[in-house]
PDB file of C-alpha atoms in Angstrom:
ATOM      1  CA  MET A  69       0.031  -0.028  -0.048  1.00  0.00           C
ATOM      2  CA  PRO A  70       1.274   3.487  -0.791  1.00  0.00           C
ATOM      3  CA  ASP A  71       2.302   5.745   2.242  1.00  0.00           C
ATOM      4  CA  ALA A  72       0.354   8.498   3.736  1.00  0.00           C
ATOM      5  CA  HIS A  73       1.275  10.808   0.879  1.00  0.00           C
ATOM      6  CA  GLY A  74       0.176   8.440  -1.842  1.00  0.00           C
ATOM      7  CA  ARG A  75       3.708   7.500  -2.724  1.00  0.00           C
ATOM      8  CA  PRO A  76       4.276   3.799  -3.700  1.00  0.00           C
ATOM      9  CA  TYR A  77       6.772   1.885  -1.551  1.00  0.00           C
ATOM     10  CA  VAL A  78       9.703   0.575  -3.702  1.00  0.00           C
ATOM     11  CA  TYR A  79      11.715  -2.345  -2.368  1.00  0.00           C
ATOM     12  CA  LEU A  80      15.314  -1.897  -3.556  1.00  0.00           C
ATOM     13  CA  ALA A  81      16.533  -5.508  -4.243  1.00  0.00           C
ATOM     14  CA  GLY A  82      20.125  -6.372  -5.285  1.00  0.00           C
ATOM     15  CA  PRO A  83      23.648  -6.967  -4.140  1.00  0.00           C
ATOM     16  CA  ASP A  84      24.007  -3.364  -3.020  1.00  0.00           C
ATOM     17  CA  VAL A  85      23.719  -4.474   0.585  1.00  0.00           C
ATOM     18  CA  PHE A  86      27.090  -6.191   0.287  1.00  0.00           C
ATOM     19  CA  PHE A  87      29.103  -3.174  -0.613  1.00  0.00           C
ATOM     20  CA  PRO A  88      31.037  -1.337   2.218  1.00  0.00           C
ATOM     21  CA  ASP A  89      29.058   1.802   1.473  1.00  0.00           C
ATOM     22  CA  ALA A  90      25.711   0.090   1.541  1.00  0.00           C
ATOM     23  CA  ALA A  91      24.105   2.730   3.779  1.00  0.00           C
ATOM     24  CA  GLN A  92      25.233   5.536   1.456  1.00  0.00           C
ATOM     25  CA  ARG A  93      23.988   3.651  -1.603  1.00  0.00           C
ATOM     26  CA  ALA A  94      20.610   3.203  -0.019  1.00  0.00           C
ATOM     27  CA  GLU A  95      20.336   6.925   0.971  1.00  0.00           C
ATOM     28  CA  LYS A  96      21.269   7.990  -2.571  1.00  0.00           C
ATOM     29  CA  MET A  97      18.703   5.540  -4.118  1.00  0.00           C
ATOM     30  CA  LYS A  98      16.004   6.584  -1.763  1.00  0.00           C
ATOM     31  CA  ALA A  99      16.675  10.215  -2.547  1.00  0.00           C
ATOM     32  CA  ALA A 100      16.332   9.479  -6.235  1.00  0.00           C
ATOM     33  CA  LEU A 101      13.006   7.751  -5.559  1.00  0.00           C
ATOM     34  CA  ALA A 102      11.738  10.546  -3.419  1.00  0.00           C
ATOM     35  CA  ALA A 103      12.470  12.994  -6.304  1.00  0.00           C
ATOM     36  CA  ARG A 104      10.175  10.844  -8.404  1.00  0.00           C
ATOM     37  CA  ASP A 105       7.456  10.775  -5.708  1.00  0.00           C
ATOM     38  CA  MET A 106       8.159   7.254  -4.606  1.00  0.00           C
ATOM     39  CA  ALA A 107       9.411   5.917  -1.165  1.00  0.00           C
ATOM     40  CA  GLY A 108      12.258   3.533  -0.931  1.00  0.00           C
ATOM     41  CA  LEU A 109      12.552   0.421   1.238  1.00  0.00           C
ATOM     42  CA  PHE A 110      16.142  -1.053   1.579  1.00  0.00           C
ATOM     43  CA  PRO A 111      16.824  -4.544   3.049  1.00  0.00           C
ATOM     44  CA  LEU A 112      18.918  -3.059   5.855  1.00  0.00           C
ATOM     45  CA  ASP A 113      15.861  -0.991   7.029  1.00  0.00           C
ATOM     46  CA  SER A 114      14.798  -3.792   9.294  1.00  0.00           C
ATOM     47  CA  ALA A 115      17.750  -2.791  11.528  1.00  0.00           C
ATOM     48  CA  LEU A 116      18.056  -6.165  13.301  1.00  0.00           C
ATOM     49  CA  ASP A 117      20.233  -6.184  16.426  1.00  0.00           C
ATOM     50  CA  ARG A 118      22.864  -8.783  15.625  1.00  0.00           C
ATOM     51  CA  ALA A 119      23.709  -8.982  19.280  1.00  0.00           C
ATOM     52  CA  GLU A 120      20.336 -10.583  19.993  1.00  0.00           C
ATOM     53  CA  PHE A 121      21.282 -13.648  17.920  1.00  0.00           C
ATOM     54  CA  SER A 122      23.857 -16.030  19.510  1.00  0.00           C
ATOM     55  CA  ASP A 123      23.460 -18.435  16.618  1.00  0.00           C
ATOM     56  CA  PRO A 124      24.174 -16.971  13.165  1.00  0.00           C
ATOM     57  CA  LYS A 125      21.754 -19.434  11.597  1.00  0.00           C
ATOM     58  CA  ASP A 126      19.002 -17.787  13.496  1.00  0.00           C
ATOM     59  CA  LEU A 127      20.172 -14.284  12.380  1.00  0.00           C
ATOM     60  CA  ALA A 128      20.101 -15.588   8.777  1.00  0.00           C
ATOM     61  CA  LEU A 129      16.498 -16.571   9.036  1.00  0.00           C
ATOM     62  CA  ALA A 130      15.491 -13.438  10.905  1.00  0.00           C
ATOM     63  CA  ILE A 131      17.110 -11.399   8.006  1.00  0.00           C
ATOM     64  CA  ALA A 132      15.153 -13.467   5.368  1.00  0.00           C
ATOM     65  CA  ARG A 133      11.882 -13.073   7.181  1.00  0.00           C
ATOM     66  CA  ALA A 134      12.396  -9.349   7.760  1.00  0.00           C
ATOM     67  CA  ASN A 135      13.036  -8.886   4.155  1.00  0.00           C
ATOM     68  CA  GLU A 136       9.890 -10.798   3.196  1.00  0.00           C
ATOM     69  CA  GLY A 137       7.962  -8.423   5.534  1.00  0.00           C
ATOM     70  CA  LEU A 138       9.336  -5.487   3.570  1.00  0.00           C
ATOM     71  CA  LEU A 139       8.447  -7.102   0.297  1.00  0.00           C
ATOM     72  CA  GLN A 140       4.929  -7.601   1.519  1.00  0.00           C
ATOM     73  CA  GLY A 141       4.548  -3.925   2.257  1.00  0.00           C
ATOM     74  CA  ALA A 142       6.069  -2.813  -0.924  1.00  0.00           C
ATOM     75  CA  ASP A 143       4.077  -1.946  -4.213  1.00  0.00           C
ATOM     76  CA  ILE A 144       7.094  -2.182  -6.484  1.00  0.00           C
ATOM     77  CA  ILE A 145      10.397  -4.185  -6.632  1.00  0.00           C
ATOM     78  CA  LEU A 146      13.259  -2.250  -8.314  1.00  0.00           C
ATOM     79  CA  ALA A 147      15.815  -4.977  -8.644  1.00  0.00           C
ATOM     80  CA  ASN A 148      19.423  -4.714  -9.470  1.00  0.00           C
ATOM     81  CA  ILE A 149      20.287  -7.874 -11.468  1.00  0.00           C
ATOM     82  CA  GLN A 150      23.915  -7.069 -12.277  1.00  0.00           C
ATOM     83  CA  PRO A 151      26.177 -10.148 -12.498  1.00  0.00           C
ATOM     84  CA  TRP A 152      27.103 -10.978  -8.874  1.00  0.00           C
ATOM     85  CA  ARG A 153      29.846 -13.498  -7.973  1.00  0.00           C
ATOM     86  CA  GLY A 154      29.328 -14.965 -11.428  1.00  0.00           C
ATOM     87  CA  VAL A 155      27.366 -14.171 -14.547  1.00  0.00           C
ATOM     88  CA  GLU A 156      23.955 -14.154 -13.099  1.00  0.00           C
ATOM     89  CA  ALA A 157      21.846 -12.100 -10.692  1.00  0.00           C
ATOM     90  CA  ASP A 158      22.313 -12.475  -7.002  1.00  0.00           C
ATOM     91  CA  ASP A 159      20.311 -15.494  -5.763  1.00  0.00           C
ATOM     92  CA  GLY A 160      18.571 -13.615  -2.986  1.00  0.00           C
ATOM     93  CA  THR A 161      17.538 -10.946  -5.500  1.00  0.00           C
ATOM     94  CA  ALA A 162      16.219 -13.660  -7.816  1.00  0.00           C
ATOM     95  CA  TYR A 163      14.154 -15.098  -4.959  1.00  0.00           C
ATOM     96  CA  GLU A 164      12.734 -11.679  -4.104  1.00  0.00           C
ATOM     97  CA  ILE A 165      11.702 -11.096  -7.705  1.00  0.00           C
ATOM     98  CA  GLY A 166       9.852 -14.387  -7.709  1.00  0.00           C
ATOM     99  CA  TYR A 167       8.206 -13.555  -4.352  1.00  0.00           C
ATOM    100  CA  MET A 168       6.982 -10.232  -5.735  1.00  0.00           C
ATOM    101  CA  ALA A 169       5.756 -11.917  -8.971  1.00  0.00           C
ATOM    102  CA  ALA A 170       3.722 -14.328  -6.845  1.00  0.00           C
ATOM    103  CA  LEU A 171       2.190 -11.336  -5.080  1.00  0.00           C
ATOM    104  CA  GLY A 172       1.276  -9.667  -8.335  1.00  0.00           C
ATOM    105  CA  LYS A 173       3.361  -6.542  -7.587  1.00  0.00           C
ATOM    106  CA  VAL A 174       5.117  -4.255 -10.155  1.00  0.00           C
ATOM    107  CA  ILE A 175       8.467  -5.685 -11.161  1.00  0.00           C
ATOM    108  CA  VAL A 176      11.288  -3.504 -12.667  1.00  0.00           C
ATOM    109  CA  LEU A 177      14.826  -4.871 -13.403  1.00  0.00           C
ATOM    110  CA  TYR A 178      18.000  -2.966 -14.082  1.00  0.00           C
ATOM    111  CA  THR A 179      21.544  -3.876 -14.567  1.00  0.00           C
ATOM    112  CA  SER A 180      25.018  -2.282 -14.981  1.00  0.00           C
ATOM    113  CA  ASP A 181      26.113  -4.863 -17.640  1.00  0.00           C
ATOM    114  CA  PRO A 182      24.531  -4.403 -21.041  1.00  0.00           C
ATOM    115  CA  ARG A 183      25.812  -7.716 -22.412  1.00  0.00           C
ATOM    116  CA  PRO A 184      23.170 -10.499 -23.153  1.00  0.00           C
ATOM    117  CA  PHE A 185      23.223 -13.367 -20.711  1.00  0.00           C
ATOM    118  CA  ALA A 186      24.435 -15.789 -23.327  1.00  0.00           C
ATOM    119  CA  ASP A 187      27.388 -13.584 -24.161  1.00  0.00           C
ATOM    120  CA  ARG A 188      28.422 -13.343 -20.532  1.00  0.00           C
ATOM    121  CA  ILE A 189      28.385 -17.109 -20.228  1.00  0.00           C
ATOM    122  CA  VAL A 190      30.510 -17.479 -23.343  1.00  0.00           C
ATOM    123  CA  ASP A 191      32.951 -14.823 -22.396  1.00  0.00           C
ATOM    124  CA  ASP A 192      33.234 -15.078 -18.614  1.00  0.00           C
ATOM    125  CA  ILE A 193      32.616 -18.797 -17.979  1.00  0.00           C
ATOM    126  CA  TYR A 194      33.964 -20.494 -20.984  1.00  0.00           C
ATOM    127  CA  ARG A 195      36.419 -17.820 -22.191  1.00  0.00           C
ATOM    128  CA  GLY A 196      35.168 -18.341 -25.679  1.00  0.00           C
ATOM    129  CA  ASP A 197      35.900 -22.104 -25.598  1.00  0.00           C
ATOM    130  CA  ILE A 198      32.589 -23.385 -26.881  1.00  0.00           C
ATOM    131  CA  TYR A 199      31.388 -25.699 -29.679  1.00  0.00           C
ATOM    132  CA  GLN A 200      28.340 -26.081 -31.821  1.00  0.00           C
ATOM    133  CA  ASP A 201      26.024 -29.080 -31.064  1.00  0.00           C
ATOM    134  CA  GLY A 202      23.412 -28.985 -33.763  1.00  0.00           C
ATOM    135  CA  PRO A 203      21.437 -25.705 -33.322  1.00  0.00           C
ATOM    136  CA  GLU A 204      22.851 -25.250 -29.792  1.00  0.00           C
ATOM    137  CA  ARG A 205      26.153 -24.002 -28.333  1.00  0.00           C
ATOM    138  CA  ARG A 206      27.857 -25.741 -25.447  1.00  0.00           C
ATOM    139  CA  GLY A 207      30.837 -25.099 -23.207  1.00  0.00           C
ATOM    140  CA  ARG A 208      33.724 -27.332 -24.155  1.00  0.00           C
ATOM    141  CA  THR A 209      34.811 -27.871 -20.521  1.00  0.00           C
ATOM    142  CA  ASP A 210      31.547 -29.284 -19.212  1.00  0.00           C
ATOM    143  CA  ARG A 211      29.434 -29.719 -22.397  1.00  0.00           C
ATOM    144  CA  MET A 212      26.645 -27.771 -20.727  1.00  0.00           C
ATOM    145  CA  LEU A 213      24.019 -25.998 -22.836  1.00  0.00           C
ATOM    146  CA  ILE A 214      24.385 -22.221 -23.296  1.00  0.00           C
ATOM    147  CA  GLU A 215      20.868 -20.916 -23.153  1.00  0.00           C
ATOM    148  CA  ASP A 216      20.447 -18.223 -25.848  1.00  0.00           C
ATOM    149  CA  PHE A 217      17.047 -16.685 -26.323  1.00  0.00           C
ATOM    150  CA  GLY A 218      17.739 -13.692 -28.492  1.00  0.00           C
ATOM    151  CA  GLY A 219      19.531 -11.253 -26.227  1.00  0.00           C
ATOM    152  CA  LEU A 220      17.824 -11.809 -22.801  1.00  0.00           C
ATOM    153  CA  ALA A 221      19.701  -9.951 -19.997  1.00  0.00           C
ATOM    154  CA  ASP A 222      19.500 -12.845 -17.470  1.00  0.00           C
ATOM    155  CA  ASN A 223      17.741 -16.092 -16.641  1.00  0.00           C
ATOM    156  CA  LEU A 224      14.439 -16.374 -18.621  1.00  0.00           C
ATOM    157  CA  MET A 225      12.341 -16.701 -15.466  1.00  0.00           C
ATOM    158  CA  LEU A 226      13.488 -13.322 -14.137  1.00  0.00           C
ATOM    159  CA  ILE A 227      12.764 -11.815 -17.536  1.00  0.00           C
ATOM    160  CA  ASN A 228       9.345 -13.345 -17.717  1.00  0.00           C
ATOM    161  CA  ALA A 229       8.466 -11.839 -14.380  1.00  0.00           C
ATOM    162  CA  ALA A 230       9.319  -8.333 -15.595  1.00  0.00           C
ATOM    163  CA  VAL A 231       7.578  -8.786 -18.963  1.00  0.00           C
ATOM    164  CA  ALA A 232       4.444 -10.196 -17.227  1.00  0.00           C
ATOM    165  CA  ALA A 233       4.254  -7.124 -14.975  1.00  0.00           C
ATOM    166  CA  VAL A 234       4.668  -4.642 -17.932  1.00  0.00           C
ATOM    167  CA  GLU A 235       2.098  -6.472 -20.086  1.00  0.00           C
ATOM    168  CA  ARG A 236      -0.367  -6.603 -17.101  1.00  0.00           C
ATOM    169  CA  ILE A 237      -0.098  -2.928 -16.486  1.00  0.00           C
ATOM    170  CA  MET A 238       0.372  -1.540 -20.111  1.00  0.00           C
ATOM    171  CA  SER A 239      -1.896  -3.998 -21.835  1.00  0.00           C
ATOM    172  CA  GLU A 240       0.651  -4.255 -24.588  1.00  0.00           C
ATOM    173  CA  THR A 241       3.408  -6.655 -25.699  1.00  0.00           C
ATOM    174  CA  ALA A 242       6.796  -6.152 -24.032  1.00  0.00           C
ATOM    175  CA  ASP A 243      10.041  -6.939 -25.677  1.00  0.00           C
ATOM    176  CA  PRO A 244      11.836  -9.525 -23.499  1.00  0.00           C
ATOM    177  CA  ALA A 245      15.260  -8.323 -24.832  1.00  0.00           C
ATOM    178  CA  ARG A 246      14.628  -4.677 -23.766  1.00  0.00           C
ATOM    179  CA  VAL A 247      12.542  -4.960 -20.574  1.00  0.00           C
ATOM    180  CA  VAL A 248      15.658  -4.635 -18.430  1.00  0.00           C
ATOM    181  CA  ARG A 249      16.861  -1.149 -17.952  1.00  0.00           C
ATOM    182  CA  ILE A 250      20.459  -0.097 -17.897  1.00  0.00           C
ATOM    183  CA  GLY A 251      21.396   1.689 -14.696  1.00  0.00           C
ATOM    184  CA  PHE A 252      19.454   2.543 -11.587  1.00  0.00           C
ATOM    185  CA  GLU A 253      18.169   5.984 -12.885  1.00  0.00           C
ATOM    186  CA  ALA A 254      16.619   4.404 -15.904  1.00  0.00           C
ATOM    187  CA  GLY A 255      15.112   1.671 -13.693  1.00  0.00           C
ATOM    188  CA  ALA A 256      13.590   4.293 -11.343  1.00  0.00           C
ATOM    189  CA  ASP A 257      12.107   6.115 -14.239  1.00  0.00           C
ATOM    190  CA  PHE A 258      10.530   3.019 -15.581  1.00  0.00           C
ATOM    191  CA  ALA A 259       9.193   2.098 -12.165  1.00  0.00           C
ATOM    192  CA  LYS A 260       7.418   5.539 -11.890  1.00  0.00           C
ATOM    193  CA  ALA A 261       6.026   5.225 -15.452  1.00  0.00           C
ATOM    194  CA  LEU A 262       4.551   1.754 -14.691  1.00  0.00           C
ATOM    195  CA  TRP A 263       3.077   2.962 -11.339  1.00  0.00           C
ATOM    196  CA  ASP A 264       1.548   5.962 -12.948  1.00  0.00           C
ATOM    197  CA  ALA A 265       0.049   3.792 -15.752  1.00  0.00           C
ATOM    198  CA  ALA A 266      -1.357   1.439 -13.315  1.00  0.00           C
ATOM    199  CA  HIS A 267      -2.825   4.248 -11.111  1.00  0.00           C
ATOM    200  CA  PRO A 268      -3.829   7.171 -13.380  1.00  0.00           C
ATOM    201  CA  GLU A 269      -5.873   8.767 -10.623  1.00  0.00           C
ATOM    202  CA  ARG A 270      -2.711   9.306  -8.645  1.00  0.00           C
ATOM    203  CA  ALA A 271      -0.370  10.370 -11.476  1.00  0.00           C
TER     204      ALA A 271
END
């Protein structure tokens, strides 16, 4: 539900929480959202007291459940799917995107890497050492299939979630190869545009 001022709550998903300047990143992103008449929610907003947890496993579950609480209160997820510790989006971010998809919320994805997913796999995993197997390409080291669906920015399930949100709101076909925005600012602009389209009475 929007806040008292009618601003939608935007959950800021992504690996930004792992950077040493996570708090500063959060404030900068929240300020950018506020300038667009949106309110940001950051995973660290739950402010759990780590000293209250003697077992780190309990802390891990508390963080997960707190984040789910923030997701439930959010209207939009603005997810940073930049490659993280590999060629794909952060696993936790992928889960959060699926969680919001199941809730029928607005989903916007952005990245800092404009390369298609298949190109990242070829370049960063196999270093170009691939071979053709009929119509498919495979990595020579493990013979695994390289999924290539015409320029998608990441795993097809994540892209589908973003496409479904756009098509539900805009009532028009979305291009799966272009649904992911490049950079946070572009993602924030798109989130605002989708929210306004879904709630013309509040625009």
